[in-house]
XYZ file of C-alpha atoms in Angstrom:
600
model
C -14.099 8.669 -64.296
C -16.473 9.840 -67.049
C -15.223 10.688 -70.579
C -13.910 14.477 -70.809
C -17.277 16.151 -71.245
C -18.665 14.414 -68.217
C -16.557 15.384 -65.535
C -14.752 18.553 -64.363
C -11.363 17.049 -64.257
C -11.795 18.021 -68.050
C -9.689 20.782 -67.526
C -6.745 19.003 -66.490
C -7.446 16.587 -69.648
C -7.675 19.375 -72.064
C -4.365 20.597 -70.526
C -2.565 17.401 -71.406
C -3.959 17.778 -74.900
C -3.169 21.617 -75.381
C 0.420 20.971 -74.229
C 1.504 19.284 -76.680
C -0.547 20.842 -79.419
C -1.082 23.924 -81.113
C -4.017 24.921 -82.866
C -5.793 22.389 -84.628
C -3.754 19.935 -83.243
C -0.629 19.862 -84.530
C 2.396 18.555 -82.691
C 5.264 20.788 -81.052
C 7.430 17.669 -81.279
C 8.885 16.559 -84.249
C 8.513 17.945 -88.121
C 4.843 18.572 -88.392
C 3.603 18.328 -91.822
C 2.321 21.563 -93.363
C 0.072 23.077 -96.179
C -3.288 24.313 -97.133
C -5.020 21.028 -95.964
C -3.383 20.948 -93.155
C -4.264 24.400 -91.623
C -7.434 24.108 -92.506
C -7.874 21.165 -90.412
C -6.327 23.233 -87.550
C -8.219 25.668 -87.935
C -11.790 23.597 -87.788
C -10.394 22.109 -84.435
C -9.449 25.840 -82.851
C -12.790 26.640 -83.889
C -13.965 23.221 -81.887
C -15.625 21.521 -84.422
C -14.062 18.092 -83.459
C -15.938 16.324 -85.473
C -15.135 17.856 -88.935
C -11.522 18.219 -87.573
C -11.069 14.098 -87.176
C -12.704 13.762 -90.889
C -9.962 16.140 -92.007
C -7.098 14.324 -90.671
C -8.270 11.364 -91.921
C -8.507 12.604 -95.129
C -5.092 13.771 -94.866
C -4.088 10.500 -93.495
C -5.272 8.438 -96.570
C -3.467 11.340 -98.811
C 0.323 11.544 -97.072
C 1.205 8.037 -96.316
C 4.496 9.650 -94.804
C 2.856 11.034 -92.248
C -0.498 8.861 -91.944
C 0.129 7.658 -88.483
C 0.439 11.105 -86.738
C -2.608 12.137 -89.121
C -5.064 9.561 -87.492
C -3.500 10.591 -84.052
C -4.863 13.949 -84.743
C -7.857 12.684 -85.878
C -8.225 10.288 -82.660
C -7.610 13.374 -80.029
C -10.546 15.411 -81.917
C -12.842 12.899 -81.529
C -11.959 12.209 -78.223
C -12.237 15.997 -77.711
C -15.625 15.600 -78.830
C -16.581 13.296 -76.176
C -16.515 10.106 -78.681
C -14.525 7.942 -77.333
C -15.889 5.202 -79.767
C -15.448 6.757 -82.654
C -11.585 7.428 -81.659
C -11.309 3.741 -80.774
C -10.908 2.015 -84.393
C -8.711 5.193 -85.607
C -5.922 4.527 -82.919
C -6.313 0.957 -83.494
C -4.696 1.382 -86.979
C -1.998 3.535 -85.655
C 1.465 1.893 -85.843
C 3.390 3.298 -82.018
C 6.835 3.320 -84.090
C 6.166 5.585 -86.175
C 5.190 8.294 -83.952
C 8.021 10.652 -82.589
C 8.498 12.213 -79.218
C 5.095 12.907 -77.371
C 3.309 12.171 -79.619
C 3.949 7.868 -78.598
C 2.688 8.955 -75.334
C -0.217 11.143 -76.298
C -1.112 8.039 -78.439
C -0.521 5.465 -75.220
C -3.021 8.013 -73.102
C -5.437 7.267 -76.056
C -5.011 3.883 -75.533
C -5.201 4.202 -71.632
C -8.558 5.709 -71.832
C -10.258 3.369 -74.625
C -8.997 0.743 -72.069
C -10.400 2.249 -69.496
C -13.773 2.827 -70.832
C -13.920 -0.889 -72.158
C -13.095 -1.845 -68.326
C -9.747 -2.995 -69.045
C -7.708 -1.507 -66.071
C -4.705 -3.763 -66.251
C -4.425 -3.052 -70.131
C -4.416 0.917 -68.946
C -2.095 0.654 -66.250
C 0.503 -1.072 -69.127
C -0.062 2.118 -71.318
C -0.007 4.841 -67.977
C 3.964 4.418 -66.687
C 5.721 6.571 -65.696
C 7.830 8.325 -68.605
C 11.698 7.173 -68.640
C 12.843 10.877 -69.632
C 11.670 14.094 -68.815
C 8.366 15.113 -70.424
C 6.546 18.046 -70.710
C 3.987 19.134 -67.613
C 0.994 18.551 -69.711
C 1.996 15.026 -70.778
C 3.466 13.642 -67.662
C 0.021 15.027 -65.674
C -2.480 13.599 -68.478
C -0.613 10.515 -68.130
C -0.993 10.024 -63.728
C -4.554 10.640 -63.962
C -5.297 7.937 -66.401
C -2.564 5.761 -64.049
C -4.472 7.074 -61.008
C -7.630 6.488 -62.674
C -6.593 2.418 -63.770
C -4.904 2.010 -60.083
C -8.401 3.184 -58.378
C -10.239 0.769 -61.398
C -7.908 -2.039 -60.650
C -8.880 -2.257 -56.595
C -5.798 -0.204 -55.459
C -7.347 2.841 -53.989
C -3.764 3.510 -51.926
C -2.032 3.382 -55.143
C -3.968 5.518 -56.813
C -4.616 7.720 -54.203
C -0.759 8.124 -54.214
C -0.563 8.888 -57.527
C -2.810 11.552 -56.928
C -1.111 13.258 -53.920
C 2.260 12.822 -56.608
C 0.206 15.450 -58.786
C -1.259 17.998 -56.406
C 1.660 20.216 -56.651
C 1.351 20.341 -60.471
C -2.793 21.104 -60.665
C -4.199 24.847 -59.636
C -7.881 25.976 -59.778
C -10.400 23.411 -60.345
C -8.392 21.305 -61.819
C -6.399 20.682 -57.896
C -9.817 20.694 -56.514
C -10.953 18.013 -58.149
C -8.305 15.848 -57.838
C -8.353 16.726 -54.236
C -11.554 15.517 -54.167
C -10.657 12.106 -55.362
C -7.784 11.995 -53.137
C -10.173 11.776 -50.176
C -13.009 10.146 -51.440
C -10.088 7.336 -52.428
C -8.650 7.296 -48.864
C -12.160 7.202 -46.849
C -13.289 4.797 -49.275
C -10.273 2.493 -47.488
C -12.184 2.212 -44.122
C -11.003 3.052 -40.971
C -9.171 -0.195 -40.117
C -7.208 -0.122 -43.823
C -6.465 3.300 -43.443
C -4.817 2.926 -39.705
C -2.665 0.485 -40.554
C -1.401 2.015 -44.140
C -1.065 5.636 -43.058
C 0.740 3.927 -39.353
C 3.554 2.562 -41.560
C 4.305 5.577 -43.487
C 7.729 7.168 -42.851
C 7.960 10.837 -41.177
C 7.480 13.471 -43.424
C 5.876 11.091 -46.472
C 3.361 13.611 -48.308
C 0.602 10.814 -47.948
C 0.578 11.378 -44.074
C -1.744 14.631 -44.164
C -4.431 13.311 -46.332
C -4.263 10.128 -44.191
C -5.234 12.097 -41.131
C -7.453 13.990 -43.164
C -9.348 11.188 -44.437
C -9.354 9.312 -40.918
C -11.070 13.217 -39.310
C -13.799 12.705 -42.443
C -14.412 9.227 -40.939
C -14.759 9.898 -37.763
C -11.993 8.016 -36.334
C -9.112 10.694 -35.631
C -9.397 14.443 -34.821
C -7.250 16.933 -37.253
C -4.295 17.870 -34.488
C -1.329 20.199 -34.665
C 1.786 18.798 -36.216
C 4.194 18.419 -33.876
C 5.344 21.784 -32.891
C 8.890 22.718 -33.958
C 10.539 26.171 -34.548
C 8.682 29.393 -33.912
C 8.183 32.174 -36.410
C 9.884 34.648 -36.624
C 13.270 32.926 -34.427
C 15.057 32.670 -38.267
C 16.476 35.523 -39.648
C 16.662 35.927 -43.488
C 19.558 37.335 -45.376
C 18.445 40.160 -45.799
C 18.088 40.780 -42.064
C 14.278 40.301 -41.762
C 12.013 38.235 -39.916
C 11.768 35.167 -42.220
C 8.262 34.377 -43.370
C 6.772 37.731 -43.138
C 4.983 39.313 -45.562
C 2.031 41.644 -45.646
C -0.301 42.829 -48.372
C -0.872 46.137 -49.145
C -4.420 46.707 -47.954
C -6.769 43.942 -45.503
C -10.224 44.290 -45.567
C -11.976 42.704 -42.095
C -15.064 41.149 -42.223
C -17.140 41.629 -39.235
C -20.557 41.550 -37.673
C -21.118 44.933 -36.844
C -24.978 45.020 -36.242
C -27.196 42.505 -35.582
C -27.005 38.910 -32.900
C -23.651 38.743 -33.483
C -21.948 42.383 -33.848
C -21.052 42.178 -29.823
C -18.572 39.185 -30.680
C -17.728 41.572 -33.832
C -16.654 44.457 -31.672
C -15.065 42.144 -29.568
C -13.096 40.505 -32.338
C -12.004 43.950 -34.252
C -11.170 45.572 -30.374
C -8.287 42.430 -30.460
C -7.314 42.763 -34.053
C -6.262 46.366 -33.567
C -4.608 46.462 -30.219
C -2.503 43.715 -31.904
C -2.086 45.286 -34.996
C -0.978 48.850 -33.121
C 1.386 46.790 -30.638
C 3.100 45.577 -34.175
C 3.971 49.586 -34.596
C 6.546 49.088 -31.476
C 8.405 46.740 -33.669
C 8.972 49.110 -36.806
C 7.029 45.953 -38.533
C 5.195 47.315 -41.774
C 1.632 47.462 -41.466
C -0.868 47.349 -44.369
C -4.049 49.627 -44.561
C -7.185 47.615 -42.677
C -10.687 48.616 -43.527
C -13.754 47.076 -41.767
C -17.139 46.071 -43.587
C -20.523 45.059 -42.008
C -20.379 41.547 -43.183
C -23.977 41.070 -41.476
C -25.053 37.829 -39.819
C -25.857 35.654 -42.499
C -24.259 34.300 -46.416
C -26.266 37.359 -48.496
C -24.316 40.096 -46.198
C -20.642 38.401 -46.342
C -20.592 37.439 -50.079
C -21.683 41.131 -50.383
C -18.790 42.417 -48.022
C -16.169 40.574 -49.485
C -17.484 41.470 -52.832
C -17.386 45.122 -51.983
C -13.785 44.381 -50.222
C -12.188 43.006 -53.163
C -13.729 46.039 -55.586
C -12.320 48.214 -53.696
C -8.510 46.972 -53.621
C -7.856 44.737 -50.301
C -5.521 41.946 -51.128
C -6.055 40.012 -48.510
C -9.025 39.177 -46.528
C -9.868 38.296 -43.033
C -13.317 37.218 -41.832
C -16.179 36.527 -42.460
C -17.410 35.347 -38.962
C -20.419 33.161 -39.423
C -20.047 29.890 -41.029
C -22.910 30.332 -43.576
C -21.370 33.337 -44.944
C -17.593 31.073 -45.103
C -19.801 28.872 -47.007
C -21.182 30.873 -49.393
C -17.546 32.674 -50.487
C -16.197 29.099 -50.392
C -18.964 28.491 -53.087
C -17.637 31.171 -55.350
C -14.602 28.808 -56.492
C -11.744 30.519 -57.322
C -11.110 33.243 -55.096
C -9.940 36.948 -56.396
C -8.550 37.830 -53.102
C -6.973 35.222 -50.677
C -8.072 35.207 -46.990
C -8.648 33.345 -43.621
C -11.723 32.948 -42.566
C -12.683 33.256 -38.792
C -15.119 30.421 -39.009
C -14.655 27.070 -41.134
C -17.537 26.284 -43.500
C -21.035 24.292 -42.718
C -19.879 21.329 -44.736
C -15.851 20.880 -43.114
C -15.191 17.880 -44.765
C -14.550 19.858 -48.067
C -10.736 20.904 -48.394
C -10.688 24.900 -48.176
C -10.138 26.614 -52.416
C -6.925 27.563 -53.336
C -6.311 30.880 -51.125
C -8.278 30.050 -48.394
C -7.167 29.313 -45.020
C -9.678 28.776 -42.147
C -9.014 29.634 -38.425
C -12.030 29.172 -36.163
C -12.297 27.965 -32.084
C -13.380 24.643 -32.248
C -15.098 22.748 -30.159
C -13.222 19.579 -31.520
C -10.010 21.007 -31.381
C -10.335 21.446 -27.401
C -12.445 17.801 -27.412
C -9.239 16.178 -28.778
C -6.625 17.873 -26.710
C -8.682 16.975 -23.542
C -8.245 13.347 -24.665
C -4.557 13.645 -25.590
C -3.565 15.242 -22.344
C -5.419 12.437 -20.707
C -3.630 10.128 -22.581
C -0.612 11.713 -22.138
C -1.029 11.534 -18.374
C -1.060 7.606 -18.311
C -5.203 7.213 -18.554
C -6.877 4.568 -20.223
C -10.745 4.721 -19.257
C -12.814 7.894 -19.276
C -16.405 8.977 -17.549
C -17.618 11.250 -20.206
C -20.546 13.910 -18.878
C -21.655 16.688 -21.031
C -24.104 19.244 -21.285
C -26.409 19.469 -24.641
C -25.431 22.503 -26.071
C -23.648 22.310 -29.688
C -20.175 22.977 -28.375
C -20.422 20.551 -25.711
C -21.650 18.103 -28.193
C -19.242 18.511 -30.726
C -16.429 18.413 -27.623
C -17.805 15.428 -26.393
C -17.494 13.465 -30.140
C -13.831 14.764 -30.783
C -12.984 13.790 -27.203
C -14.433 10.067 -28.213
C -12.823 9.800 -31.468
C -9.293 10.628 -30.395
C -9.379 8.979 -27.072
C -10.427 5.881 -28.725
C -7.596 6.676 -31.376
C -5.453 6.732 -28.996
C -6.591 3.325 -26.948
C -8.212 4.479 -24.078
C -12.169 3.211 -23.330
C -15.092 4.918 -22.478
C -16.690 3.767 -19.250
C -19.786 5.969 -19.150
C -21.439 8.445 -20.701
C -24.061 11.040 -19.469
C -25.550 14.198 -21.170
C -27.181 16.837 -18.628
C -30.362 18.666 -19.682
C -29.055 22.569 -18.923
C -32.451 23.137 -17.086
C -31.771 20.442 -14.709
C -30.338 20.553 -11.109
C -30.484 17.166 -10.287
C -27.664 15.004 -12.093
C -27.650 11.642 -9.676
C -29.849 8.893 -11.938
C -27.532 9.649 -14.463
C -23.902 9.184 -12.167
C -22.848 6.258 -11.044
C -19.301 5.590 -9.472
C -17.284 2.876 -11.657
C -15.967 -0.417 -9.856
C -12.566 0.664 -9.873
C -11.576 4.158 -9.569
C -7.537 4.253 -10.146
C -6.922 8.368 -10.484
C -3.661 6.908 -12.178
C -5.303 5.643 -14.703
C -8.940 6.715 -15.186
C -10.443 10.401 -15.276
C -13.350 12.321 -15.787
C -13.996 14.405 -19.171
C -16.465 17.133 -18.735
C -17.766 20.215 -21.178
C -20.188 22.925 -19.441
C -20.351 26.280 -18.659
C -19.828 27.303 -15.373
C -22.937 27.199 -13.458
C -23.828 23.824 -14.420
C -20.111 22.104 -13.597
C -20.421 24.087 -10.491
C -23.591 21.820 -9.698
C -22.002 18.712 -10.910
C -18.402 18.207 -9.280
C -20.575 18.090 -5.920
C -23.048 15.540 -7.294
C -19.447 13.969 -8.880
C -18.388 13.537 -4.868
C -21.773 12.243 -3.878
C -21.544 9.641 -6.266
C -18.516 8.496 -4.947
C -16.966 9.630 -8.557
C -13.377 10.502 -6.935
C -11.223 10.986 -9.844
C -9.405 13.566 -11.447
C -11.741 15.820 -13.812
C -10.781 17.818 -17.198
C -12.523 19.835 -19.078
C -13.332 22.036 -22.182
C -12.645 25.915 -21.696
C -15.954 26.540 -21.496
C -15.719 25.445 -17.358
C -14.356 28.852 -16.884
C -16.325 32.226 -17.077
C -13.153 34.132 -18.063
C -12.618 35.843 -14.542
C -11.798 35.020 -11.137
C -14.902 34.300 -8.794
C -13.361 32.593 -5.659
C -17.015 32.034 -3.868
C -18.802 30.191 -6.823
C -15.795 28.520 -8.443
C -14.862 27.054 -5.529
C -16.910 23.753 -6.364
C -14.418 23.339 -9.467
C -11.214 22.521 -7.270
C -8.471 20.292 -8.934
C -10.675 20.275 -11.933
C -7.940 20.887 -15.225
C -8.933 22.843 -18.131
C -7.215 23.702 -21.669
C -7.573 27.458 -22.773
C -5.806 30.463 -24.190
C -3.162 31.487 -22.589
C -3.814 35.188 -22.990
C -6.608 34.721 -20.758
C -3.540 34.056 -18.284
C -1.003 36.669 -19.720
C 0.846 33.121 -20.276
C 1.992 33.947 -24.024
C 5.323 36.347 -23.378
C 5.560 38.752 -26.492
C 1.804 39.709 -26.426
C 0.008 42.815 -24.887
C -0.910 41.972 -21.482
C -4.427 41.364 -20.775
C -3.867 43.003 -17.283
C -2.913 46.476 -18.574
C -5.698 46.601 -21.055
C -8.832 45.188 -18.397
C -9.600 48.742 -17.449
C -9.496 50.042 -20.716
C -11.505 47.810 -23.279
C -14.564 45.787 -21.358
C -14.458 42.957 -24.245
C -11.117 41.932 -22.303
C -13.527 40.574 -19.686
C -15.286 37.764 -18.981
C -16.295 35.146 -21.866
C -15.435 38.271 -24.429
C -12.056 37.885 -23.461
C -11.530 34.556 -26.036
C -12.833 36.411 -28.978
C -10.697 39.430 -28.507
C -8.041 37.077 -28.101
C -9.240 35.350 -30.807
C -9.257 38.530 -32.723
C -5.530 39.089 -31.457
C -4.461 36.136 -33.295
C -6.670 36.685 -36.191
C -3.872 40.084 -37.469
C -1.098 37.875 -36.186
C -1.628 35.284 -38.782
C -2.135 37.715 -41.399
C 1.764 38.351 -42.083
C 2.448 34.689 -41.756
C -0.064 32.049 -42.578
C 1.651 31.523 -46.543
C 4.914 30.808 -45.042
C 3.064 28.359 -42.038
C 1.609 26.281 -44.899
C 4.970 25.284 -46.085
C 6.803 24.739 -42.995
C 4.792 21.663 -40.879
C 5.450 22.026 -37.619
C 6.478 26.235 -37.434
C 3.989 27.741 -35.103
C 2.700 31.301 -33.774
C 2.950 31.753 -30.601
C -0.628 32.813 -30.255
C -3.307 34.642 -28.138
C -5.397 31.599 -28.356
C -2.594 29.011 -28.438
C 0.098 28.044 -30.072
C -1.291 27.979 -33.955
C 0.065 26.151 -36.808
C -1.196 25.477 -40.306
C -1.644 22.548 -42.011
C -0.800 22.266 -45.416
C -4.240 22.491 -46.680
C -4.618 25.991 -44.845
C -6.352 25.340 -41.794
C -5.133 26.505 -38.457
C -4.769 24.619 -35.423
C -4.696 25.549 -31.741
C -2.614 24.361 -29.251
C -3.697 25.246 -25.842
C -2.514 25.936 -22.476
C -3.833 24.094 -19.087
C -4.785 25.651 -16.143
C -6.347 24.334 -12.562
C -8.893 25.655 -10.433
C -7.037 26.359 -7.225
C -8.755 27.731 -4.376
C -11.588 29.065 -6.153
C -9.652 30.618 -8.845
C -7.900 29.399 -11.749
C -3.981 29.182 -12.426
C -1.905 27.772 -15.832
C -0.694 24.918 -15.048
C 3.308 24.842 -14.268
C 4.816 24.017 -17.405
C 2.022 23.709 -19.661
C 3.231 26.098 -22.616
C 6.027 24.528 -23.102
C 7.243 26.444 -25.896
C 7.797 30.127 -25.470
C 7.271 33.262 -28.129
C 10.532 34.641 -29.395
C 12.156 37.506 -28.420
C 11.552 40.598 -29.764
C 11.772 40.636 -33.432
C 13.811 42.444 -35.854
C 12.992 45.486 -37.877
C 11.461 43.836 -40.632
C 10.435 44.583 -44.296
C 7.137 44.270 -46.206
C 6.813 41.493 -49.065
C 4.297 41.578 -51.283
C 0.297 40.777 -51.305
């Protein structure tokens, strides 16, 4: 770390120093001296002119013996506030520790900590950095970790300090928590894969270090962000007060949408799912906030602008915008007036989302890795891998890598298909020994080209059991032409099915709203799920492993804010595609309880 007016964790520096004095610098612990001399000294450091501030004290020091070793402290923390470090070096060398009182001993052992650490002396700053035997006050106690954290990370102990870190999260907010977020992760990914396997595989259940393990392993590339292991569904608990525990709505939600432009038709479809959801909420007596749309455009200019606007104009809670530039470009704001979730995660995802942010996107990755899980899951241990060269596909095809590799398995082959070709067989060849048992075939296409493949699959004497990304299916049954894709498995949501109990059927609303159809039908499922999380994402956050029985899968939040998808399985059968017996094997809850609004 740089001195105080070098880095941003600043904040959190000046914090420690503001807690535990007032103006000018004064202590809140002990009998502080007073007088003219003395406020005027305070006064030249409220003012922040450090440097006139440390000759004061000093001045004082060499005129009230009594009190000359908590005048030179004084005079220390103002030049350190000033950036000179140096300069604040011989004054707390003089200072006798015994005859400071209270905080002050440990405001002067931070001193020490970060002289130490700027002369390279880690091991000399750890000594001054532990861990306070009685209670201290916030400020103190979090000045203290970071210089710890700081000397841990200095000394070669990136876990340690990287613990030390994840000990203070709870206590940071604004940029402060950013920051040290920051260093949690570059810290962890600065471990290497191998390192980082073996530490995070011998933490305990529950230990707060496992998420930013698995988040630093997704930034390296070696594990895919999945679901926490799915326990209790919202909603199933009721509170004391005899409503649905963990709901809450704000008073007004803006929703940011494309509504002209490339992307307006997945807008419409989107906003067509977010209010046949948000009506069907009516049947329960659920309290509904106000929901206004804005034209959040196809690009960053037109969503900044929209959520801008949104926020001027009194939502408390916003949902969109849709395109990942525009994410982006809110993200980039900092500190966010309004809270929201996102319906696309920003350009750069290895960035933790700002405090108030929760993203919720459909991922190629997410169904990448649960292809290789329920591979995995299914006994397999070598995988064909054959994919087409669109983005999604692409993406699919690296998530499926990284987890099935996480998770042991080997990767015979691997082919990518040029979309404008018919002719697959120089890239497909059969491997020397096909067990279906324990060997499969991962594929991610759209339908016309997988319906091309699985026959060029057979020719090449490639005879085992195929899975695939969602994208295999159009959205609709088409015996004839899907008749190619028998056996082949495929995750998806369930809604697509009417395999999520508690949700308005997709059958009953086909003849009504055309963006139930076809490949629309995932966004306005997508936009189903989008108002369900609304009244419940803050209470998901801090209750790993609660889930929403979703549209688009079973969805559960991390503690960082981003949402997760499980999804349902289904099999082409016939031509036509069914869920897969037992699947979803958790089921919505029953119909909820008359509920009350909390606030936004």
């Amino acid at each position: 770390m740089q001195p105080i007016r070098a880095t941003t964790l600043s904040l959190l520096l000046c914090a420690g120093l503001a807690g535990c004095v007032t103006q000018g610098g004064v202590s809140q612990h002990g009998s502080a001296p007073s007088g003219d001399a003395t406020q005027a000294a305070q006064a030249l450091y409220t003012k922040g002119q450090f440097d006139q501030a440390a000759q004061a004290y000093l001045a004082l020091a060499g005129q009230d013996a009594a009190h000359r070793d908590y005048y030179k402290l004084l005079a220390a923390e103002a030049y350190r506030q000033e950036g000179a470090l140096d300069r604040a070096a011989p004054v707390v060398s003089d200072i006798r520790r015994s005859h400071l009182d209270g905080e002050d001993a440990l405001r002067f052992d931070a001193l020490r900590a970060e002289i130490a650490l700027k002369n390279n002396d880690p091991a000399a700053a750890l000594s001054y950095t532990g861990k306070p035997s009685s209670r201290v006050s916030p400020q103190i106690d979090q000045r203290l970790a970071e210089l710890r954290a700081r000397a841990q990370a200095a000394s070669n102990d990136p876990w340690s300090a990287a613990q030390t870190r994840v000990e203070l999260d709870g206590q940071l907010r604004g940029l402060d928590r950013e920051q040290n977020r920051k260093e949690i992760l570059n810290l962890l990914t600065g471990m290497g894969a191998q390192p980082l396997a073996e530490r995070g595989g011998a933490l305990p259940a529950g230990d707060p270090m496992r998420p930013w393990v698995t988040e630093a392993q997704s930034q390296l590339g070696s594990v895919t962000r999945s679901p926490a292991v799915l326990d209790q569904a919202v909603g199933t608990v009721t509170g004391d007060k005899g409503v649905r525990e963990g709901y809450k709505v704000p008073t007004k939600v803006a929703l940011l949408l494309p509504l002209t432009g490339p992307l307006a038709g997945a807008g419409a479809a989107i906003r067509d799912g977010f209010f046949t959801n948000y009506i069907e909420a009516a049947h329960t007596n659920a309290p509904r906030p106000e929901v206004v749309v804005y034209d959040a455009g196809n690009d960053a200019q037109h969503a900044v602008a929209a959520y801008d606007k949104a926020v001027a104009e009194g939502a408390r809670f916003v949902v969109g915008p849709l395109n990942r530039d525009g994410v982006t470009a809110i993200f980039a704001k900092g500190a966010l007036p309004a809270p929201m979730l996102t319906l696309n995660y920003p350009n750069d995802n290895k960035n933790l989302p700002p405090a108030g942010a929760n993203e919720f996107g459909l991922l190629p990755e997410t169904e990448g890795a649960q292809v290789a899980d329920h591979m995995a899951d299914r006994g397999m241990r070598s995988a064909i891998v054959v994919i087409s060269t669109d983005d999604f596909a692409r993406r699919a095809g690296n998530a499926f890598k990284a987890e099935w590799q996480a998770r042991g398995g080997t990767v015979i082959s691997q082919a990518t298909l040029d979309s404008a070709s018919i002719d697959f067989a120089s890239q497909l060849s059969a491997p020397d020994n096909q067990d279906p048992a324990t060997s499969g075939v991962f594929i991610s296409m759209k339908p016309q080209q997988a319906r091309l493949l699985l026959p060029q699959l057979r020719l090449a004497k490639i005879t085992l059991p195929v899975f695939a990304t969602s994208h295999v299916y159009s959205g609709g049954d088409d015996a004839t032409a899907d008749r190619d894709l028998e056996g082949v498995e495929f995750c998806d949501a369930p809604w697509l099915f009417d395999g999520q109990p508690g949700l308005p059927r997709r059958a009953d609303l086909s003849s009504a709203l055309p963006s139930t159809k076809g490949v629309a039908a995932r966004l306005f499922a997508f936009g189903m799920d989008a108002w369900g999380l609304v009244p419940y994402i803050d209470w998901m956050r801090g209750h790993p492993g609660s889930y929403l029985p979703g549209a688009t899968g079973q969805l559960v939040a991390d503690e960082f804010g981003r949402v997760r998808r499980v999804l349902i399985w289904a099999r082409f059968t016939d031509g036509v595609a069914h869920p897969v017996a037992g699947s979803l094997e958790l089921e919505a809850p029953a119909a909820a309880p008359n509920v009350e609004s909390g606030g936004g």
